[in-house]
Amino acid sequence: MDVFLQALPELGKALSLIFQPVQLMYLLGGVLLGLSIGVLPGLGGIAGLALVMPFLYGIEPVAGLALMVGLIAVIPTSDTFSSVLMGIPGSSASQATVLDGFPLSKQGHAARALSAAFISSLFGGLFGAVVLTFFILIARPLILAFGLPEMLMITVLGLSMVAILAGRIPLKGVIAAGLGLMFGTIGAAPAGGSLRMSSYDLPYLVDGFQLVIVGLGMYAVPEIVSLLRQDRAIAEGGALGDGWTQGLRDWWQHRWLSMRCAVIGVLVGVIPGLGGSVVDWLAYGSAVQTAKDKSMFGQGDIRGVIAPESSNNAKEGGGLVPTLIFGIPGSGSMAIFLGGLALLNMTPGPQMVRNNLDVTYTIVWSLALANVFGAGLCIVLSKWIAKLTTIRFTVLAPYLFMIIAFAAFQSRQSALDLAALVGIGALGIFLRRFDYSRPAFLIGFVLSNQTEVFVNQAYQIAGSRFRRSAEAGWDYILSPITIGLLILTVVSVVVGIKASKNIRENIEAPTAGKLAPALFLGCAVLYLAVSTWDAFGIKRLQDQVFPLTIGIVSLISGIVLLVRMATNPATDDVYIDLEAGGEGQAPHGLWSTLGWFIGLVVMTFTVGLILALTVFLVAFFRLRGRFGWRRTLLSSAFGLAFILFLANILGRDFPPGLLQAYFDLPWPFT
């Protein structure tokens, strides 16, 4: 009872912060941005958060939180549009919705499916917020007992689960997470400043890669390129049909199914790294297994919409548990969210729960309020949002390329940010193509620095304790919590290996020849070998031990996977190649499509972003979009006006090129 009484004032402060007009405006802005991004298949919360991160510098912390939480909360709601109306998952967390939502849409009942999905999402989001509220209250004494060894151990637990529960083949998850961790070690070491895989001859690498660049490269670039290759409208028609009130009645009839699936969503969200890759399938499978009549599943059963949508939003509340309490991202979007908190000068973890409980609850209840806004706006604006999905994606793609180039530059104000974005974007395309977990890579990258700091600090403190006495050293390392987490890690790895075959980021699993997948894995193994050798050559032990350990484990995993490739036929899952499926038959090639973005970056290095954008937009709309000259010029002028307005409002500059080094030009050509 004392715990609740102590927390009540903090809850009151949180509510007073949330309901200030400015915070509500930012929250609503995040919701509207999330709605816009969620309609586009594949982009999701990771790309959306990566886009807004550069603009969080200097913003009021609570306002920045409201913006991010509003975006996170509504993505699992708005991505339902593409799943129901066009049969393409809006994100990896809405794949199961397609199975029954799209057949309902084809039968003329899109409104019924959307209505049931929105109310299920609203319920799931509110349920997740309530669970998170009470979990923080109940678990607070335990959380405050976590010291360095416990934080290190729970980070190892999170990394192991991220790696193992990251796809059909656990070793692919280990390699993806290992690559992310090794990318995170590039630059100066946090302890002694030793340079890893970098040199002062290229100062850009000394500070490592920025999270904004990695997030946009891993998600935004591959998904935009994939959609642009199709050269068609996002959806056909856009008619919603009938059944808005019927969808509400359907949810009420199956409210206990919704409750059960929301519980599944929260539990899966709590497990670091799982998130959207599995939650909808678990909920859908639960609905099928417990149904008396299974005959209509896959042909338009409304229960097949209610179940996954209830779990999708609930998982965001669950995902905030490890993110806020331990600083370990519960999903890919939570990994970016951690970066956003850092920009707002907030450090998640036990200290945040101890010293900033009001801020913690501000995040929790902003999530709940954003779900209410999101569901309401989706219902009110559904007719217009449905019409947006009929727009040919070729019209939207150049604007998205323009925005991500501008956002990427803001991370470090260096034109090399754009080159890094292209390189990591290409890596993201390959990881997606060959079915390596991009969330595992992203979470590994985010946790890399934090894990190394924990390792170094725990090593130093444990060393001083052991010098005092062996008993004091072992008491420090092997606390009851640490031992429990170690056992949980071993159990999770064993169980995760058995369950991995049911976890997937892509529905399809096409295979073709052996050459392309083997070549990509060979390049990944080569990078791991070079970075491991580089770590071996570091003289300072504290700067060496972390990248060397991660490099050896990842390298062994890569070699084992190469052996599996050599001994198994081309039909094995290890040879998954999305180019062998529907993507390979797209009207436009992968590299010719990416070439447009590369061309924009090359021109930016030459003449600066604004002049490069002028040429890029005109050329793209005229040649790729096949617009007439009048429409080309109007569309290009609109894009330039928008980016100039955005930069002027935010007080931002544009990337300069070689031209600006020789000529003193006025803004925006500087």
XYZ file of C-alpha atoms in Angstrom:
670
model
C 0.000 0.000 0.000
C 2.914 2.333 0.785
C 4.235 1.790 -2.739
C 0.968 3.021 -4.241
C 0.799 6.027 -1.898
C 4.370 7.029 -2.816
C 3.618 6.765 -6.529
C 0.340 8.708 -6.517
C 1.983 12.181 -6.463
C 4.222 11.150 -9.373
C 1.177 9.932 -11.318
C -0.484 13.282 -10.658
C 2.577 15.181 -11.941
C 2.655 13.006 -15.058
C -1.012 13.668 -15.836
C -0.578 17.421 -15.324
C 2.378 17.388 -17.749
C 0.534 15.386 -20.389
C -2.570 17.565 -20.451
C -0.729 20.839 -21.008
C -1.835 22.321 -24.375
C 1.690 22.348 -25.848
C 2.288 18.688 -24.957
C -1.085 17.697 -26.391
C -0.179 19.530 -29.597
C 3.110 17.634 -29.910
C 1.383 14.350 -29.070
C -1.230 14.986 -31.749
C 1.532 15.964 -34.185
C 3.286 12.658 -33.526
C 0.016 10.785 -34.033
C -0.608 12.527 -37.386
C 2.964 11.819 -38.506
C 2.569 8.184 -37.448
C -0.670 7.942 -39.432
C 1.081 9.264 -42.536
C 4.017 6.869 -42.215
C 1.927 3.869 -41.153
C -0.064 3.975 -44.392
C 3.140 3.254 -46.342
C 3.901 -0.488 -46.164
C 7.148 -1.461 -44.506
C 8.314 1.871 -43.124
C 6.825 1.600 -39.633
C 7.954 3.158 -36.369
C 11.701 2.632 -36.848
C 11.932 4.772 -39.975
C 9.458 7.299 -38.558
C 11.401 7.777 -35.330
C 14.691 7.952 -37.208
C 13.232 10.779 -39.301
C 12.155 12.885 -36.311
C 15.270 12.261 -34.194
C 17.443 14.986 -35.784
C 14.781 17.569 -34.929
C 14.734 16.727 -31.212
C 17.847 18.812 -30.466
C 16.939 21.659 -28.128
C 13.271 20.722 -27.856
C 11.503 20.678 -24.472
C 11.980 17.106 -23.116
C 8.306 16.413 -22.382
C 7.312 17.815 -25.791
C 9.906 15.597 -27.498
C 8.618 12.599 -25.571
C 5.059 13.392 -26.632
C 6.106 13.595 -30.288
C 7.941 10.258 -30.219
C 5.332 8.406 -28.173
C 2.513 9.686 -30.393
C 4.300 8.307 -33.443
C 5.138 4.957 -31.815
C 1.618 4.411 -30.509
C -0.262 4.933 -33.753
C 1.951 3.012 -36.207
C 0.481 -0.411 -35.229
C -2.980 1.104 -35.763
C -2.424 2.911 -39.060
C -0.474 0.076 -40.708
C -3.786 -1.818 -40.749
C -4.857 0.173 -43.828
C -2.319 -1.418 -46.161
C -2.829 -4.874 -44.606
C -6.608 -4.778 -45.121
C -6.934 -2.735 -48.321
C -4.059 -4.138 -50.356
C -2.994 -7.393 -48.694
C 0.535 -6.142 -48.002
C 1.657 -6.015 -44.341
C 2.045 -2.430 -43.182
C 4.858 -3.672 -40.928
C 6.261 -6.983 -39.702
C 3.717 -6.814 -36.844
C 0.687 -6.802 -39.140
C 1.409 -9.830 -41.303
C -1.240 -12.042 -39.711
C -3.892 -9.325 -40.187
C -3.557 -9.813 -43.937
C -4.806 -13.422 -43.770
C -8.396 -12.437 -42.908
C -8.436 -8.653 -43.301
C -7.702 -8.667 -47.032
C -10.348 -11.328 -47.850
C -12.906 -9.250 -45.915
C -11.910 -6.213 -47.978
C -12.344 -8.139 -51.240
C -15.805 -9.198 -50.045
C -16.773 -5.523 -49.618
C -16.378 -5.466 -45.821
C -13.196 -3.377 -45.492
C -14.947 -0.961 -43.113
C -15.949 -3.841 -40.837
C -12.376 -5.166 -40.741
C -10.898 -1.696 -40.126
C -13.438 -0.888 -37.413
C -12.741 -4.125 -35.539
C -8.990 -3.567 -35.983
C -9.071 0.002 -34.633
C -11.092 -0.813 -31.521
C -8.874 -3.865 -30.909
C -5.771 -1.679 -31.264
C -7.224 0.894 -28.886
C -7.999 -1.765 -26.294
C -4.554 -3.354 -26.667
C -2.779 -0.012 -26.294
C -4.718 0.967 -23.169
C -4.223 -2.510 -21.691
C -0.458 -2.280 -22.269
C -0.298 1.140 -20.577
C -2.232 -0.103 -17.532
C -0.006 -3.183 -17.197
C 3.142 -1.054 -17.481
C 1.851 1.353 -14.817
C 1.268 -1.372 -12.256
C 4.414 -3.301 -13.214
C 6.579 -0.267 -12.423
C 4.804 0.161 -9.091
C 5.139 -3.466 -8.055
C 8.625 -4.106 -9.427
C 10.182 -0.807 -8.323
C 11.884 -2.240 -5.196
C 13.392 -5.058 -7.295
C 14.463 -2.638 -10.027
C 16.299 -0.454 -7.531
C 18.299 -3.516 -6.389
C 20.006 -3.759 -9.795
C 23.689 -2.886 -9.774
C 26.329 -3.147 -12.508
C 26.614 -6.976 -12.596
C 22.816 -7.304 -12.745
C 22.529 -4.681 -15.515
C 25.289 -6.417 -17.481
C 23.594 -9.788 -17.076
C 20.177 -8.537 -18.148
C 21.823 -6.892 -21.170
C 23.404 -10.251 -22.065
C 19.957 -11.856 -21.634
C 18.442 -9.294 -23.973
C 21.175 -9.750 -26.575
C 20.894 -13.540 -26.475
C 17.135 -13.410 -26.978
C 17.451 -10.832 -29.746
C 19.968 -13.003 -31.562
C 18.224 -16.364 -31.121
C 14.621 -15.204 -31.570
C 15.336 -13.282 -34.751
C 14.228 -15.506 -37.601
C 13.903 -18.977 -39.034
C 17.612 -19.731 -38.564
C 19.038 -18.746 -35.137
C 22.598 -18.430 -36.491
C 21.421 -15.716 -38.894
C 20.127 -13.800 -35.879
C 23.450 -14.241 -34.082
C 25.338 -12.936 -37.129
C 22.974 -9.949 -37.573
C 23.252 -9.019 -33.879
C 27.022 -9.549 -34.023
C 27.347 -7.269 -37.042
C 25.317 -4.618 -35.220
C 27.497 -4.901 -32.110
C 30.695 -4.690 -34.164
C 29.366 -1.669 -36.094
C 28.710 -0.087 -32.702
C 32.370 -0.509 -31.683
C 33.718 1.407 -34.703
C 35.583 4.511 -33.544
C 37.154 5.476 -30.239
C 36.640 3.040 -27.342
C 34.641 4.462 -24.417
C 37.226 3.415 -21.796
C 40.694 4.147 -23.149
C 40.024 5.849 -26.481
C 41.717 3.183 -28.626
C 40.607 3.383 -32.253
C 38.746 0.349 -33.630
C 38.257 -0.063 -37.414
C 38.932 3.660 -37.852
C 41.721 6.159 -38.275
C 42.394 9.839 -37.661
C 42.960 10.074 -41.408
C 39.165 9.737 -41.664
C 37.861 11.696 -38.635
C 34.253 10.845 -39.478
C 34.744 7.243 -38.300
C 36.463 8.189 -35.025
C 33.100 9.109 -33.490
C 31.401 6.028 -34.943
C 28.085 5.899 -36.797
C 25.060 7.842 -35.595
C 21.851 6.013 -34.688
C 19.824 8.211 -37.056
C 21.938 7.047 -39.996
C 21.735 3.393 -38.994
C 17.965 3.525 -38.399
C 17.209 5.214 -41.726
C 19.659 2.984 -43.586
C 18.333 -0.249 -42.116
C 14.639 0.499 -42.662
C 13.714 3.592 -44.665
C 16.031 3.067 -47.645
C 15.293 -0.676 -48.214
C 11.516 -0.246 -47.899
C 11.332 2.834 -50.136
C 13.437 1.086 -52.783
C 11.275 -2.059 -52.544
C 8.009 -0.144 -53.018
C 9.440 2.083 -55.753
C 10.476 -0.943 -57.796
C 6.815 -1.986 -58.127
C 5.889 1.326 -59.817
C 2.201 1.097 -58.928
C -0.371 2.533 -56.551
C -0.142 1.397 -52.946
C -3.684 0.008 -53.206
C -6.406 -0.287 -55.812
C -9.746 1.464 -55.459
C -9.750 2.668 -51.860
C -13.445 1.885 -51.260
C -14.249 0.838 -47.693
C -17.654 -0.787 -48.147
C -19.970 -1.259 -45.187
C -19.793 -2.467 -41.601
C -18.404 0.248 -39.293
C -20.872 -0.517 -36.493
C -20.693 -4.252 -37.222
C -16.946 -4.140 -36.525
C -17.601 -2.652 -33.078
C -20.179 -5.361 -32.338
C -17.706 -8.012 -33.525
C -15.095 -6.769 -31.074
C -17.569 -6.786 -28.175
C -18.649 -10.315 -29.077
C -15.004 -11.466 -29.013
C -13.782 -9.184 -26.199
C -12.267 -12.066 -24.217
C -10.252 -13.115 -27.267
C -9.054 -9.509 -27.487
C -8.102 -9.556 -23.803
C -6.172 -12.828 -24.154
C -4.279 -11.589 -27.189
C -3.481 -8.274 -25.457
C -1.891 -10.299 -22.651
C 0.152 -12.181 -25.270
C 1.203 -8.828 -26.744
C 2.408 -7.482 -23.406
C 4.335 -10.664 -22.577
C 6.034 -10.762 -25.988
C 6.794 -7.032 -25.798
C 8.606 -7.532 -22.493
C 11.023 -9.980 -24.153
C 13.805 -7.845 -25.682
C 14.069 -8.021 -29.444
C 10.977 -10.064 -30.249
C 8.393 -7.331 -30.715
C 6.585 -7.300 -34.020
C 8.381 -10.231 -35.615
C 6.300 -12.811 -33.775
C 3.526 -11.232 -31.696
C 0.835 -11.239 -34.393
C 1.491 -14.885 -35.301
C 1.279 -15.992 -31.667
C -2.013 -14.134 -31.215
C -3.418 -15.443 -34.498
C -2.370 -18.992 -33.632
C -4.030 -18.658 -30.235
C -7.270 -17.522 -31.894
C -7.251 -20.468 -34.307
C -6.380 -23.067 -31.673
C -9.120 -21.961 -29.263
C -11.861 -21.516 -31.893
C -14.604 -24.148 -32.095
C -15.214 -23.404 -35.777
C -11.933 -22.938 -37.650
C -13.349 -23.225 -41.171
C -13.392 -19.489 -42.018
C -9.888 -18.561 -40.875
C -7.918 -17.308 -43.860
C -11.109 -16.630 -45.826
C -12.432 -13.570 -43.960
C -12.954 -14.453 -40.278
C -13.181 -11.281 -38.183
C -11.454 -13.089 -35.286
C -8.363 -13.248 -37.492
C -8.306 -9.418 -37.449
C -9.192 -8.855 -33.784
C -6.541 -11.235 -32.413
C -3.359 -9.820 -34.023
C -4.485 -6.200 -33.786
C -5.175 -6.524 -30.041
C -1.664 -7.856 -29.495
C 0.129 -5.347 -31.767
C -0.560 -2.240 -29.711
C -0.298 -4.062 -26.370
C 3.252 -5.072 -27.252
C 4.318 -1.386 -27.272
C 3.403 -1.134 -23.580
C 5.271 -4.375 -22.928
C 8.238 -3.173 -24.988
C 8.572 -0.121 -22.775
C 9.203 -2.366 -19.742
C 12.813 -3.351 -20.587
C 13.353 -0.061 -22.460
C 12.495 2.299 -19.604
C 13.438 0.120 -16.648
C 16.731 -1.374 -17.872
C 17.660 0.656 -20.952
C 17.396 -2.473 -23.130
C 15.223 -1.956 -26.227
C 12.214 -4.265 -26.399
C 12.049 -3.925 -30.213
C 13.658 -2.128 -33.157
C 11.487 0.964 -32.678
C 12.371 1.007 -28.976
C 16.052 0.995 -29.963
C 15.511 4.270 -31.840
C 13.362 5.527 -28.945
C 16.366 5.069 -26.640
C 18.406 7.270 -28.965
C 15.674 9.898 -28.840
C 15.700 9.827 -25.025
C 19.466 10.393 -25.112
C 18.957 13.494 -27.278
C 16.479 14.751 -24.674
C 19.132 14.228 -21.947
C 17.277 11.306 -20.383
C 18.906 8.034 -19.350
C 16.511 5.073 -19.031
C 17.194 2.482 -16.383
C 16.840 2.013 -12.631
C 17.996 5.595 -12.020
C 15.139 6.931 -14.135
C 12.619 4.873 -12.142
C 14.229 6.071 -8.895
C 14.689 9.774 -9.680
C 12.268 10.568 -12.511
C 9.177 8.472 -11.855
C 6.954 11.336 -13.052
C 8.721 11.360 -16.438
C 8.418 7.574 -16.627
C 4.666 7.802 -16.102
C 4.446 10.683 -18.570
C 5.742 8.282 -21.237
C 3.339 5.530 -20.135
C 0.205 7.654 -20.164
C 1.203 9.554 -23.293
C 1.186 6.108 -24.909
C -2.360 5.492 -23.654
C -3.625 8.912 -24.771
C -1.940 8.562 -28.171
C -3.786 5.287 -28.700
C -7.084 7.077 -28.070
C -6.154 9.862 -30.508
C -4.870 7.373 -33.074
C -7.910 5.101 -33.069
C -10.267 8.079 -33.194
C -8.425 9.750 -36.071
C -8.179 6.482 -38.001
C -11.967 6.123 -37.849
C -12.708 9.791 -38.625
C -10.132 10.112 -41.418
C -10.405 6.576 -42.777
C -12.060 7.577 -46.076
C -9.319 10.091 -46.863
C -6.505 7.806 -45.658
C -7.905 5.034 -47.853
C -7.725 7.418 -50.815
C -4.059 8.133 -50.003
C -3.271 4.473 -50.567
C -4.382 4.828 -54.194
C -1.592 7.313 -54.944
C 1.132 5.880 -57.156
C 4.186 5.374 -54.949
C 6.440 6.880 -57.617
C 4.873 10.234 -56.724
C 5.824 9.880 -53.043
C 9.278 8.264 -53.320
C 11.335 11.343 -54.368
C 9.893 13.344 -51.471
C 10.820 10.551 -49.066
C 14.359 10.401 -50.473
C 14.543 14.198 -50.057
C 13.391 14.086 -46.417
C 15.694 11.248 -45.323
C 18.695 12.956 -46.966
C 17.887 16.174 -45.084
C 17.255 14.297 -41.800
C 20.460 12.259 -42.111
C 22.587 15.397 -42.520
C 21.209 16.875 -39.292
C 22.759 14.122 -37.172
C 26.325 15.435 -37.502
C 26.133 18.268 -40.051
C 28.527 16.398 -42.350
C 27.979 15.535 -45.995
C 29.621 12.177 -45.207
C 26.416 11.356 -43.319
C 24.789 10.887 -46.728
C 27.551 8.555 -47.921
C 27.158 6.519 -44.702
C 23.393 6.456 -45.254
C 23.835 4.966 -48.739
C 26.319 2.359 -47.482
C 24.187 1.243 -44.533
C 21.108 1.408 -46.767
C 22.759 -1.067 -49.132
C 23.586 -3.307 -46.156
C 19.952 -3.046 -45.025
C 18.806 -4.103 -48.498
C 21.043 -7.181 -48.368
C 19.970 -8.123 -44.837
C 16.332 -7.849 -45.883
C 16.898 -9.737 -49.125
C 18.653 -12.709 -47.497
C 16.359 -12.848 -44.413
C 18.795 -11.634 -41.754
C 17.060 -9.846 -38.886
C 17.355 -6.092 -39.206
C 15.900 -5.524 -35.698
C 18.672 -7.761 -34.318
C 21.288 -5.645 -36.120
C 19.730 -2.402 -34.893
C 19.364 -3.528 -31.277
C 22.917 -4.887 -31.300
C 24.162 -1.509 -32.542
C 22.236 0.387 -29.844
C 23.378 -1.893 -27.015
C 27.010 -2.058 -28.129
C 28.333 1.007 -26.315
C 26.184 0.425 -23.227
C 27.265 -3.205 -22.909
C 30.937 -2.333 -23.264
C 30.638 0.341 -20.572
C 28.967 -2.180 -18.228
C 31.719 -4.720 -18.936
C 34.509 -2.222 -18.200
C 32.925 -0.835 -15.034
C 32.017 -4.262 -13.666
C 35.564 -5.470 -14.461
C 37.135 -2.570 -12.570
C 34.909 -2.893 -9.494
C 35.147 -6.689 -9.418
C 38.943 -6.438 -9.719
C 39.172 -4.165 -6.681
C 36.850 -6.494 -4.717
C 38.938 -9.556 -5.616
C 42.093 -7.770 -4.510
C 40.422 -7.315 -1.148
C 39.315 -10.974 -0.925
C 38.013 -13.718 -3.185
C 34.795 -13.917 -1.186
C 34.053 -10.206 -1.658
C 34.675 -10.535 -5.404
C 32.410 -13.535 -5.890
C 29.675 -11.973 -3.723
C 29.724 -8.937 -5.996
C 29.523 -10.927 -9.238
C 27.266 -13.823 -8.228
C 24.327 -12.117 -6.541
C 20.998 -14.028 -6.464
C 19.624 -11.776 -9.226
C 22.688 -12.364 -11.430
C 22.474 -16.147 -10.982
C 18.739 -16.087 -11.769
C 19.353 -14.058 -14.927
C 22.146 -16.428 -15.991
C 19.817 -19.428 -15.655
C 17.088 -17.533 -17.518
C 19.552 -16.742 -20.327
C 20.499 -20.406 -20.781
C 16.840 -21.505 -20.721
C 15.822 -18.767 -23.176
C 18.513 -19.783 -25.662
C 17.440 -23.453 -25.542
C 13.732 -22.627 -25.862
C 14.432 -19.921 -28.470
C 16.311 -22.310 -30.762
C 13.287 -24.643 -30.734
C 10.817 -21.789 -31.340
C 12.839 -19.960 -34.001
C 11.210 -21.744 -36.929
C 7.917 -19.955 -36.130
C 9.459 -16.482 -36.129
C 9.844 -14.507 -39.338
C 10.181 -10.953 -40.586
C 9.081 -11.884 -44.101
C 6.115 -14.116 -44.916
C 7.720 -15.454 -48.084
C 10.719 -17.777 -48.011
C 11.737 -18.170 -51.675
C 15.045 -19.771 -52.523
C 16.953 -19.815 -55.802
C 20.629 -20.393 -56.477
C 23.422 -20.676 -53.946
C 25.746 -17.971 -55.254
C 24.144 -14.706 -54.050
C 23.343 -15.782 -50.439
C 26.757 -17.444 -50.072
C 28.527 -14.370 -51.488
C 26.775 -12.051 -49.024
C 27.538 -14.316 -46.058
C 31.137 -14.570 -47.248
C 31.436 -10.767 -47.243
C 29.902 -10.601 -43.735
C 32.340 -13.253 -42.468
C 35.241 -11.378 -44.092
C 34.226 -8.157 -42.306
C 33.929 -10.011 -38.999
C 37.358 -11.580 -39.548
C 38.984 -8.202 -40.323
C 37.311 -6.440 -37.366
C 38.250 -9.317 -35.028
C 41.867 -9.144 -36.178
C 41.764 -5.372 -35.699
C 40.484 -5.870 -32.128
C 43.222 -8.458 -31.484
C 45.826 -5.807 -32.284
C 44.536 -3.292 -29.697
C 47.055 -2.977 -26.863
C 44.749 -1.746 -24.089
C 42.924 -4.753 -22.618
C 39.770 -2.864 -21.639
C 39.362 -1.564 -25.189
C 40.118 -4.957 -26.688
C 38.080 -7.502 -24.759
C 34.552 -6.532 -25.859
C 35.002 -6.295 -29.672
C 37.322 -9.325 -29.611
C 34.778 -11.487 -27.756
C 31.843 -10.403 -29.944
C 33.939 -10.754 -33.086
C 35.046 -14.319 -32.259
C 31.502 -15.485 -31.413
C 30.043 -13.882 -34.557
C 32.865 -15.176 -36.737
C 32.399 -18.757 -35.510
C 28.648 -18.464 -36.184
C 29.352 -17.221 -39.706
C 31.768 -20.069 -40.428
C 29.253 -22.642 -39.141
C 26.587 -21.133 -41.389
C 28.969 -21.274 -44.369
C 29.519 -24.983 -43.651
C 25.737 -25.492 -43.583
C 25.510 -23.750 -46.949
C 28.184 -25.985 -48.384
C 26.474 -29.185 -47.216
C 22.774 -28.395 -47.813
C 20.795 -28.116 -51.063
C 19.661 -24.791 -52.547
C 16.137 -25.343 -51.175
C 17.324 -24.992 -47.556
C 16.124 -21.875 -45.642
C 19.734 -20.758 -45.360
C 19.490 -19.805 -49.057
C 16.396 -17.568 -48.739
C 16.551 -14.812 -51.340
C 13.578 -12.462 -51.735
C 14.771 -11.622 -55.249
C 13.790 -15.177 -56.182
C 10.170 -14.400 -55.220
C 7.877 -11.556 -56.185
C 10.507 -8.838 -55.788
C 12.653 -10.341 -58.508
C 9.798 -9.903 -61.007
C 9.311 -6.178 -60.188
C 9.194 -3.857 -63.242
C 12.341 -2.028 -62.105
C 15.670 -3.428 -60.975
C 17.032 -3.136 -57.443
C 20.232 -1.284 -58.250
C 18.781 0.986 -60.913
C 16.197 2.098 -58.349
C 18.775 2.638 -55.597
C 20.852 4.425 -58.233
C 18.459 7.382 -58.120
C 19.265 7.950 -54.440
C 22.985 7.393 -55.023
C 22.790 9.973 -57.814
C 21.207 12.482 -55.423
C 24.015 11.926 -52.913
C 26.769 12.248 -55.543
C 25.245 15.491 -56.834
C 24.998 16.763 -53.240
C 28.748 16.256 -52.799
C 29.259 18.257 -55.980
C 26.826 21.196 -55.799
C 25.070 20.937 -52.400
C 21.688 19.479 -51.508
C 19.335 22.206 -52.772
C 20.802 22.375 -56.280
C 21.082 18.580 -56.330
C 17.437 18.256 -55.275
C 16.354 20.598 -58.057
C 17.992 18.396 -60.695
C 16.958 15.162 -58.955
C 13.259 16.021 -58.621
C 12.909 17.276 -62.191
C 14.762 14.254 -63.611
C 12.885 11.761 -61.441
C 9.384 13.048 -62.142
C 10.116 13.441 -65.849
C 11.946 10.134 -66.500
C 10.821 7.702 -63.790
C 7.423 9.234 -63.077
C 6.710 9.878 -66.784
C 5.101 13.234 -65.922
C 4.493 15.997 -68.436
C 6.687 19.091 -68.120
C 3.999 21.183 -66.380
C 3.306 18.530 -63.738
C 7.047 17.842 -63.353
C 7.839 21.478 -62.601
C 4.887 21.867 -60.209
C 5.765 18.675 -58.320
C 9.438 19.678 -58.083
C 8.563 23.185 -56.916
C 6.278 21.757 -54.225
C 9.045 19.502 -52.898
C 11.626 22.309 -52.819
C 9.168 24.701 -51.147
C 8.385 22.126 -48.470
C 12.016 21.357 -47.592
C 12.922 25.074 -47.555
C 9.978 25.812 -45.266
C 10.942 22.951 -42.949
C 14.590 24.038 -42.772
C 13.623 27.677 -42.167
C 11.205 26.802 -39.347
C 13.766 24.512 -37.664
C 16.744 26.786 -38.331
C 18.673 24.054 -40.175
C 21.290 24.175 -42.932
C 21.663 21.963 -45.994
C 24.657 19.782 -46.930
C 27.211 21.798 -48.948
C 29.204 20.445 -51.886
C 32.469 21.217 -53.649
C 30.794 24.203 -55.285
C 30.304 25.869 -51.886
C 34.018 25.437 -51.113
C 34.913 27.765 -54.001
C 31.961 30.179 -54.027
C 30.333 32.055 -51.156
C 26.625 31.453 -51.789
C 23.629 32.688 -49.773
C 21.289 30.399 -47.812
C 19.883 27.884 -48.777
C 22.778 27.189 -51.204
C 25.420 27.414 -48.470
